[in-house]
Amino acid sequence: YELDSSMQAGNQNATPSYVLSQIEKASASATEFATAFNNFIADGPNSSHAEIIRTINVFASSIADVLSNTKGLTRLATDDKKADQLTNGARQSALSTVKFFRGLQSFRLDGMDPIQKTDVVINSNNEVQMNLQKLNKLADTFAPHSDKITNNKGDLGDLVDSELNKAADAISAAAARLAKLKSKPKDQYSTYKLEIHDSILDAAIAVTNAIARLIKAATVTQQEIVQAGRGSSSKTAFYKKNNRWTEGLISAAKAVASSTNTLIETADGVLSGRNSPEQLIVASNNVAASTAQLVAASRVKAGFMSKSQESLEEASKAVGAACRALVRQVQSMIKDRDQEDEGEDYAKLGAHEFKVREMEQQVEILQLENNLAAARKRLGEMRKISYLEE
């Protein structure tokens, strides 16, 4: 229903790499469920339902995630045809999953021998896999045209660790820069401006501290995921096997580092008058989005009830709270600025002059709305290109 509903936009932060990793997870969870069900059939009437319940929940939720994120990815489609193809691909995956579940209802399997039941499971899983593969090909057209992950000849584990370390270094550098800004002479500021200066810096420092904790938590989570998933294989083999997820993880780590640098640059610019407060709000929102992307990338492979993932989720909430606090500080600054500009008493205007001014405001609003629509369209086009070139 949500896939077809015009009221549901899906995950608007979904990236091509993330959607591909979700499809990868759905494919693996479908096979895991099929295996669990066939084991249940093989073990006879006294077999446990626990594994079936666990795997069916993982499978169902992963398909739901695929639908939500695929719907969000359609915003990057260059035309309606591509968007419709992507949506139809997701729909077919969902329908084949529903058919899979319904085909395994007990009244449908009554009268079949174990081999026939197993064939039903295998055939249904194959149908799901085929539809997910078709969706994967469609989503792949939205992904960056890069084969760095699959063709990387070095240690891929080191590459992932390197990106997380770079993100951590970027956060440390940002924190150091903020500390330097904090210690700058403030003789040129009035008491009021000094208060604004310090409040913005304090809020930005809180953001960087929260991100630093998030990067540490993300590093621990990745180590746990690799340790649990690689078995006897190497880290590099694990990352290559799950290359879509790896690409999403690396992309997310880069986004965190980049958005944090932009935030600090913008904060410095606002304090020195080079940037507007609105730019700082955008930068803060980008930080929140990039950290959410990193958490989501980890969530795809995290184990059930993972403590490290739980810590990462908490760290992400702390980043979000810090970003919102920064935005509130900036909004307060904007409000004070606008109040200073509002010096005219409209009650003193004559009837004709009042009407003229009212019309001028309506015209200005219309122009701004048109400019806003055009700006949103340009931003959408830029994002489509940026995802393909990242």
GROMACS .gro file of C-alpha atoms in nm:
model
  390
    1TYR     CA    1   0.000   0.000   0.000
    2GLU     CA    2   0.272   0.249   0.098
    3LEU     CA    3   0.468   0.171  -0.218
    4ASP     CA    4   0.179   0.287  -0.437
    5SER     CA    5   0.051   0.562  -0.210
    6SER     CA    6   0.124   0.916  -0.324
    7MET     CA    7   0.116   1.017   0.042
    8GLN     CA    8   0.423   0.806   0.119
    9ALA     CA    9   0.755   0.928  -0.021
   10GLY     CA   10   0.969   0.648   0.118
   11ASN     CA   11   1.309   0.706   0.275
   12GLN     CA   12   1.420   1.038   0.126
   13ASN     CA   13   1.775   0.981   0.249
   14ALA     CA   14   1.810   0.646   0.071
   15THR     CA   15   2.120   0.622  -0.145
   16PRO     CA   16   2.174   0.378  -0.433
   17SER     CA   17   2.442   0.190  -0.238
   18TYR     CA   18   2.215   0.160   0.063
   19VAL     CA   19   1.923   0.029  -0.143
   20LEU     CA   20   2.151  -0.226  -0.308
   21SER     CA   21   2.272  -0.341   0.032
   22GLN     CA   22   1.911  -0.377   0.146
   23ILE     CA   23   1.833  -0.591  -0.159
   24GLU     CA   24   2.142  -0.797  -0.082
   25LYS     CA   25   2.018  -0.847   0.274
   26ALA     CA   26   1.667  -0.939   0.157
   27SER     CA   27   1.808  -1.198  -0.081
   28ALA     CA   28   2.017  -1.358   0.192
   29SER     CA   29   1.732  -1.354   0.443
   30ALA     CA   30   1.496  -1.519   0.191
   31THR     CA   31   1.739  -1.805   0.145
   32GLU     CA   32   1.792  -1.829   0.520
   33PHE     CA   33   1.416  -1.855   0.574
   34ALA     CA   34   1.384  -2.117   0.300
   35THR     CA   35   1.661  -2.321   0.459
   36ALA     CA   36   1.499  -2.296   0.802
   37PHE     CA   37   1.163  -2.406   0.663
   38ASN     CA   38   1.313  -2.702   0.478
   39ASN     CA   39   1.496  -2.805   0.794
   40PHE     CA   40   1.163  -2.785   0.975
   41ILE     CA   41   1.008  -3.016   0.715
   42ALA     CA   42   1.299  -3.258   0.736
   43ASP     CA   43   1.288  -3.276   1.116
   44GLY     CA   44   0.926  -3.387   1.116
   45PRO     CA   45   0.631  -3.295   1.340
   46ASN     CA   46   0.838  -3.256   1.655
   47SER     CA   47   1.068  -2.991   1.510
   48SER     CA   48   1.097  -2.644   1.665
   49HIS     CA   49   0.928  -2.338   1.519
   50ALA     CA   50   1.179  -2.097   1.671
   51GLU     CA   51   1.413  -2.069   1.374
   52ILE     CA   52   1.124  -2.026   1.130
   53ILE     CA   53   0.979  -1.746   1.341
   54ARG     CA   54   1.315  -1.572   1.363
   55THR     CA   55   1.400  -1.599   0.994
   56ILE     CA   56   1.054  -1.505   0.869
   57ASN     CA   57   1.062  -1.188   1.079
   58VAL     CA   58   1.403  -1.093   0.940
   59PHE     CA   59   1.290  -1.174   0.585
   60ALA     CA   60   0.964  -0.980   0.610
   61SER     CA   61   1.127  -0.674   0.766
   62SER     CA   62   1.406  -0.674   0.508
   63ILE     CA   63   1.154  -0.676   0.222
   64ALA     CA   64   0.966  -0.391   0.391
   65ASP     CA   65   1.294  -0.199   0.411
   66VAL     CA   66   1.357  -0.265   0.043
   67LEU     CA   67   1.017  -0.119  -0.046
   68SER     CA   68   1.056   0.194   0.167
   69ASN     CA   69   1.407   0.267   0.045
   70THR     CA   70   1.333   0.187  -0.319
   71LYS     CA   71   1.039   0.427  -0.305
   72GLY     CA   72   1.272   0.694  -0.171
   73LEU     CA   73   1.528   0.621  -0.441
   74THR     CA   74   1.278   0.708  -0.714
   75ARG     CA   75   1.343   1.075  -0.635
   76LEU     CA   76   1.674   1.035  -0.820
   77ALA     CA   77   1.512   0.900  -1.136
   78THR     CA   78   1.581   1.114  -1.441
   79ASP     CA   79   1.235   1.047  -1.581
   80ASP     CA   80   0.901   0.892  -1.484
   81LYS     CA   81   0.972   0.575  -1.680
   82LYS     CA   82   1.276   0.491  -1.470
   83ALA     CA   83   1.087   0.570  -1.151
   84ASP     CA   84   0.799   0.344  -1.257
   85GLN     CA   85   1.036   0.062  -1.350
   86LEU     CA   86   1.201   0.082  -1.010
   87THR     CA   87   0.867   0.087  -0.831
   88ASN     CA   88   0.739  -0.206  -1.036
   89GLY     CA   89   1.055  -0.400  -0.959
   90ALA     CA   90   1.000  -0.347  -0.588
   91ARG     CA   91   0.634  -0.440  -0.622
   92GLN     CA   92   0.714  -0.769  -0.794
   93SER     CA   93   0.962  -0.855  -0.520
   94ALA     CA   94   0.697  -0.788  -0.258
   95LEU     CA   95   0.427  -0.984  -0.442
   96SER     CA   96   0.654  -1.286  -0.484
   97THR     CA   97   0.733  -1.269  -0.112
   98VAL     CA   98   0.363  -1.265  -0.024
   99LYS     CA   99   0.311  -1.559  -0.259
  100PHE     CA  100   0.602  -1.737  -0.088
  101PHE     CA  101   0.445  -1.696   0.255
  102ARG     CA  102   0.096  -1.791   0.143
  103GLY     CA  103   0.223  -2.098  -0.037
  104LEU     CA  104   0.365  -2.231   0.288
  105GLN     CA  105   0.041  -2.209   0.485
  106SER     CA  106  -0.037  -2.545   0.642
  107PHE     CA  107  -0.366  -2.600   0.459
  108ARG     CA  108  -0.186  -2.555   0.125
  109LEU     CA  109   0.082  -2.807   0.216
  110ASP     CA  110  -0.163  -3.068   0.347
  111GLY     CA  111  -0.147  -3.390   0.150
  112MET     CA  112   0.202  -3.325   0.014
  113ASP     CA  113   0.494  -3.547   0.095
  114PRO     CA  114   0.815  -3.389   0.235
  115ILE     CA  115   0.985  -3.376  -0.107
  116GLN     CA  116   0.691  -3.190  -0.261
  117LYS     CA  117   0.685  -2.946   0.030
  118THR     CA  118   1.057  -2.885  -0.012
  119ASP     CA  119   1.007  -2.820  -0.383
  120VAL     CA  120   0.743  -2.559  -0.302
  121VAL     CA  121   0.989  -2.382  -0.073
  122ILE     CA  122   1.274  -2.398  -0.325
  123ASN     CA  123   1.062  -2.279  -0.618
  124SER     CA  124   0.910  -1.994  -0.417
  125ASN     CA  125   1.252  -1.883  -0.298
  126ASN     CA  126   1.382  -1.894  -0.655
  127GLU     CA  127   1.099  -1.668  -0.767
  128VAL     CA  128   1.179  -1.418  -0.493
  129GLN     CA  129   1.549  -1.429  -0.583
  130MET     CA  130   1.474  -1.367  -0.952
  131ASN     CA  131   1.262  -1.063  -0.872
  132LEU     CA  132   1.521  -0.927  -0.631
  133GLN     CA  133   1.789  -0.971  -0.897
  134LYS     CA  134   1.578  -0.776  -1.145
  135LEU     CA  135   1.530  -0.502  -0.887
  136ASN     CA  136   1.902  -0.508  -0.814
  137LYS     CA  137   1.979  -0.440  -1.182
  138LEU     CA  138   1.734  -0.150  -1.187
  139ALA     CA  139   1.873   0.001  -0.867
  140ASP     CA  140   2.226  -0.049  -0.995
  141THR     CA  141   2.164   0.205  -1.270
  142PHE     CA  142   2.131   0.469  -0.997
  143ALA     CA  143   2.459   0.371  -0.831
  144PRO     CA  144   2.796   0.541  -0.884
  145HIS     CA  145   2.980   0.410  -1.190
  146SER     CA  146   3.275   0.281  -0.995
  147ASP     CA  147   3.427  -0.063  -0.959
  148LYS     CA  148   3.675   0.031  -0.690
  149ILE     CA  149   3.532  -0.214  -0.438
  150THR     CA  150   3.507  -0.527  -0.649
  151ASN     CA  151   3.838  -0.470  -0.825
  152ASN     CA  152   4.033  -0.347  -0.527
  153LYS     CA  153   4.358  -0.541  -0.513
  154GLY     CA  154   4.461  -0.427  -0.168
  155ASP     CA  155   4.317  -0.524   0.166
  156LEU     CA  156   3.954  -0.418   0.150
  157GLY     CA  157   3.929  -0.446   0.527
  158ASP     CA  158   4.203  -0.186   0.553
  159LEU     CA  159   4.014   0.038   0.310
  160VAL     CA  160   3.701   0.032   0.526
  161ASP     CA  161   3.904   0.088   0.842
  162SER     CA  162   4.089   0.369   0.667
  163GLU     CA  163   3.767   0.550   0.579
  164LEU     CA  164   3.639   0.522   0.936
  165ASN     CA  165   3.976   0.645   1.064
  166LYS     CA  166   3.967   0.935   0.819
  167ALA     CA  167   3.623   1.025   0.949
  168ALA     CA  168   3.755   1.012   1.306
  169ASP     CA  169   4.053   1.231   1.208
  170ALA     CA  170   3.821   1.480   1.041
  171ILE     CA  171   3.615   1.503   1.359
  172SER     CA  172   3.929   1.554   1.569
  173ALA     CA  173   4.046   1.829   1.335
  174ALA     CA  174   3.703   1.991   1.350
  175ALA     CA  175   3.704   1.982   1.729
  176ALA     CA  176   4.051   2.138   1.736
  177ARG     CA  177   3.942   2.413   1.500
  178LEU     CA  178   3.637   2.489   1.713
  179ALA     CA  179   3.854   2.505   2.024
  180LYS     CA  180   4.080   2.751   1.842
  181LEU     CA  181   3.780   2.963   1.745
  182LYS     CA  182   3.661   2.953   2.104
  183SER     CA  183   3.992   3.091   2.230
  184LYS     CA  184   4.010   3.376   1.978
  185PRO     CA  185   4.009   3.731   2.118
  186LYS     CA  186   3.654   3.863   2.143
  187ASP     CA  187   3.718   4.229   2.214
  188GLN     CA  188   3.533   4.337   1.899
  189TYR     CA  189   3.207   4.175   2.011
  190SER     CA  190   2.935   4.339   2.215
  191THR     CA  191   2.802   4.146   2.514
  192TYR     CA  192   2.501   4.030   2.311
  193LYS     CA  193   2.706   3.923   2.009
  194LEU     CA  194   2.956   3.752   2.236
  195GLU     CA  195   2.672   3.549   2.385
  196ILE     CA  196   2.557   3.445   2.036
  197HIS     CA  197   2.916   3.366   1.934
  198ASP     CA  198   2.971   3.141   2.236
  199SER     CA  199   2.632   2.970   2.212
  200ILE     CA  200   2.690   2.873   1.848
  201LEU     CA  201   3.041   2.750   1.921
  202ASP     CA  202   2.924   2.551   2.223
  203ALA     CA  203   2.649   2.391   2.016
  204ALA     CA  204   2.892   2.309   1.733
  205ILE     CA  205   3.139   2.159   1.981
  206ALA     CA  206   2.858   1.944   2.121
  207VAL     CA  207   2.785   1.821   1.767
  208THR     CA  208   3.147   1.726   1.698
  209ASN     CA  209   3.177   1.551   2.036
  210ALA     CA  210   2.863   1.351   1.961
  211ILE     CA  211   2.993   1.259   1.615
  212ALA     CA  212   3.325   1.147   1.763
  213ARG     CA  213   3.139   0.907   1.992
  214LEU     CA  214   2.933   0.788   1.697
  215ILE     CA  215   3.242   0.709   1.488
  216LYS     CA  216   3.391   0.510   1.777
  217ALA     CA  217   3.066   0.317   1.816
  218ALA     CA  218   3.049   0.257   1.439
  219THR     CA  219   3.403   0.118   1.439
  220VAL     CA  220   3.318  -0.126   1.718
  221THR     CA  221   2.999  -0.229   1.538
  222GLN     CA  222   3.184  -0.297   1.211
  223GLN     CA  223   3.438  -0.513   1.391
  224GLU     CA  224   3.157  -0.713   1.549
  225ILE     CA  225   2.972  -0.752   1.217
  226VAL     CA  226   3.282  -0.874   1.036
  227GLN     CA  227   3.378  -1.109   1.318
  228ALA     CA  228   3.031  -1.263   1.324
  229GLY     CA  229   2.984  -1.282   0.948
  230ARG     CA  230   3.316  -1.379   0.801
  231GLY     CA  231   3.343  -1.727   0.956
  232SER     CA  232   3.676  -1.874   0.853
  233SER     CA  233   3.726  -1.627   0.567
  234SER     CA  234   3.926  -1.305   0.582
  235LYS     CA  235   3.794  -0.956   0.640
  236THR     CA  236   3.864  -0.870   0.278
  237ALA     CA  237   3.667  -1.172   0.156
  238PHE     CA  238   3.374  -1.072   0.377
  239TYR     CA  239   3.372  -0.715   0.248
  240LYS     CA  240   3.402  -0.831  -0.114
  241LYS     CA  241   3.125  -1.084  -0.070
  242ASN     CA  242   2.903  -0.806   0.065
  243ASN     CA  243   3.038  -0.546  -0.174
  244ARG     CA  244   2.716  -0.345  -0.199
  245TRP     CA  245   2.700  -0.308   0.175
  246THR     CA  246   3.070  -0.221   0.182
  247GLU     CA  247   3.020   0.053  -0.076
  248GLY     CA  248   2.736   0.196   0.130
  249LEU     CA  249   2.947   0.186   0.444
  250ILE     CA  250   3.243   0.363   0.282
  251SER     CA  251   3.013   0.620   0.123
  252ALA     CA  252   2.849   0.689   0.460
  253ALA     CA  253   3.183   0.729   0.638
  254LYS     CA  254   3.297   0.976   0.373
  255ALA     CA  255   2.969   1.166   0.402
  256VAL     CA  256   3.012   1.204   0.779
  257ALA     CA  257   3.364   1.343   0.741
  258SER     CA  258   3.264   1.578   0.459
  259SER     CA  259   2.949   1.710   0.626
  260THR     CA  260   3.134   1.771   0.953
  261ASN     CA  261   3.402   1.973   0.776
  262THR     CA  262   3.133   2.174   0.601
  263LEU     CA  263   2.959   2.237   0.931
  264ILE     CA  264   3.273   2.378   1.092
  265GLU     CA  265   3.358   2.587   0.785
  266THR     CA  266   3.006   2.728   0.786
  267ALA     CA  267   3.004   2.794   1.161
  268ASP     CA  268   3.330   2.986   1.124
  269GLY     CA  269   3.180   3.173   0.830
  270VAL     CA  270   2.868   3.269   1.024
  271LEU     CA  271   3.073   3.403   1.314
  272SER     CA  272   3.296   3.603   1.081
  273GLY     CA  273   3.008   3.724   0.865
  274ARG     CA  274   3.099   3.529   0.549
  275ASN     CA  275   2.805   3.289   0.572
  276SER     CA  276   2.440   3.331   0.657
  277PRO     CA  277   2.276   3.159   0.955
  278GLU     CA  278   2.053   2.967   0.713
  279GLN     CA  279   2.363   2.804   0.564
  280LEU     CA  280   2.457   2.677   0.909
  281ILE     CA  281   2.113   2.519   0.949
  282VAL     CA  282   2.156   2.338   0.616
  283ALA     CA  283   2.504   2.221   0.719
  284SER     CA  284   2.370   2.093   1.051
  285ASN     CA  285   2.088   1.905   0.879
  286ASN     CA  286   2.341   1.747   0.642
  287VAL     CA  287   2.544   1.624   0.939
  288ALA     CA  288   2.236   1.463   1.091
  289ALA     CA  289   2.150   1.298   0.758
  290SER     CA  290   2.502   1.164   0.700
  291THR     CA  291   2.528   1.015   1.048
  292ALA     CA  292   2.188   0.853   1.002
  293GLN     CA  293   2.320   0.706   0.676
  294LEU     CA  294   2.618   0.554   0.859
  295VAL     CA  295   2.394   0.402   1.127
  296ALA     CA  296   2.158   0.264   0.862
  297ALA     CA  297   2.450   0.105   0.677
  298SER     CA  298   2.557  -0.073   0.996
  299ARG     CA  299   2.201  -0.174   1.076
  300VAL     CA  300   2.179  -0.378   0.755
  301LYS     CA  301   2.433  -0.632   0.881
  302ALA     CA  302   2.407  -0.592   1.258
  303GLY     CA  303   2.316  -0.898   1.459
  304PHE     CA  304   1.983  -0.934   1.635
  305MET     CA  305   1.984  -0.746   1.970
  306SER     CA  306   2.343  -0.636   1.910
  307LYS     CA  307   2.473  -0.428   2.200
  308SER     CA  308   2.724  -0.246   1.982
  309GLN     CA  309   2.452  -0.154   1.731
  310GLU     CA  310   2.237  -0.036   2.020
  311SER     CA  311   2.525   0.187   2.134
  312LEU     CA  312   2.559   0.317   1.780
  313GLU     CA  313   2.188   0.397   1.766
  314GLU     CA  314   2.217   0.587   2.094
  315ALA     CA  315   2.518   0.778   1.962
  316SER     CA  316   2.317   0.867   1.652
  317LYS     CA  317   2.035   1.001   1.868
  318ALA     CA  318   2.289   1.214   2.054
  319VAL     CA  319   2.416   1.357   1.724
  320GLY     CA  320   2.060   1.434   1.619
  321ALA     CA  321   1.987   1.606   1.949
  322ALA     CA  322   2.308   1.811   1.925
  323CYS     CA  323   2.225   1.914   1.569
  324ARG     CA  324   1.875   2.019   1.672
  325ALA     CA  325   2.022   2.224   1.957
  326LEU     CA  326   2.253   2.398   1.711
  327VAL     CA  327   1.963   2.467   1.477
  328ARG     CA  328   1.763   2.616   1.765
  329GLN     CA  329   2.051   2.849   1.848
  330VAL     CA  330   2.075   2.962   1.487
  331GLN     CA  331   1.698   3.004   1.455
  332SER     CA  332   1.705   3.223   1.764
  333MET     CA  333   1.978   3.427   1.599
  334ILE     CA  334   1.768   3.460   1.282
  335LYS     CA  335   1.462   3.561   1.483
  336ASP     CA  336   1.656   3.837   1.658
  337ARG     CA  337   1.794   3.955   1.325
  338ASP     CA  338   1.449   3.969   1.168
  339GLN     CA  339   1.306   4.156   1.465
  340GLU     CA  340   1.572   4.421   1.420
  341ASP     CA  341   1.465   4.460   1.057
  342GLU     CA  342   1.098   4.495   1.150
  343GLY     CA  343   1.094   4.862   1.236
  344GLU     CA  344   0.788   4.985   1.049
  345ASP     CA  345   0.452   5.048   1.213
  346TYR     CA  346   0.194   4.942   0.955
  347ALA     CA  347  -0.090   5.087   1.161
  348LYS     CA  348   0.029   5.436   1.069
  349LEU     CA  349   0.000   5.376   0.694
  350GLY     CA  350  -0.287   5.526   0.496
  351ALA     CA  351  -0.547   5.297   0.338
  352HIS     CA  352  -0.408   5.329  -0.014
  353GLU     CA  353  -0.045   5.296   0.092
  354PHE     CA  354  -0.133   4.998   0.310
  355LYS     CA  355  -0.301   4.828   0.014
  356VAL     CA  356   0.000   4.895  -0.208
  357ARG     CA  357   0.238   4.753   0.051
  358GLU     CA  358   0.014   4.449   0.098
  359MET     CA  359   0.019   4.385  -0.277
  360GLU     CA  360   0.396   4.424  -0.283
  361GLN     CA  361   0.427   4.158  -0.016
  362GLN     CA  362   0.201   3.923  -0.210
  363VAL     CA  363   0.413   3.972  -0.520
  364GLU     CA  364   0.730   3.912  -0.319
  365ILE     CA  365   0.584   3.592  -0.173
  366LEU     CA  366   0.488   3.467  -0.520
  367GLN     CA  367   0.837   3.543  -0.652
  368LEU     CA  368   0.996   3.366  -0.357
  369GLU     CA  369   0.771   3.062  -0.405
  370ASN     CA  370   0.866   3.045  -0.773
  371ASN     CA  371   1.233   3.081  -0.685
  372LEU     CA  372   1.194   2.811  -0.419
  373ALA     CA  373   1.034   2.570  -0.665
  374ALA     CA  374   1.311   2.637  -0.918
  375ALA     CA  375   1.579   2.594  -0.650
  376ARG     CA  376   1.430   2.263  -0.539
  377LYS     CA  377   1.426   2.142  -0.898
  378ARG     CA  378   1.791   2.240  -0.944
  379LEU     CA  379   1.883   2.070  -0.616
  380GLY     CA  380   1.708   1.753  -0.727
  381GLU     CA  381   1.902   1.750  -1.054
  382MET     CA  382   2.229   1.814  -0.871
  383ARG     CA  383   2.164   1.527  -0.632
  384LYS     CA  384   2.092   1.287  -0.916
  385ILE     CA  385   2.431   1.370  -1.067
  386SER     CA  386   2.616   1.365  -0.734
  387TYR     CA  387   2.497   1.012  -0.653
  388LEU     CA  388   2.616   0.890  -0.992
  389GLU     CA  389   2.957   1.052  -0.958
  390GLU     CA  390   3.038   0.994  -0.591
   0.00000   0.00000   0.00000
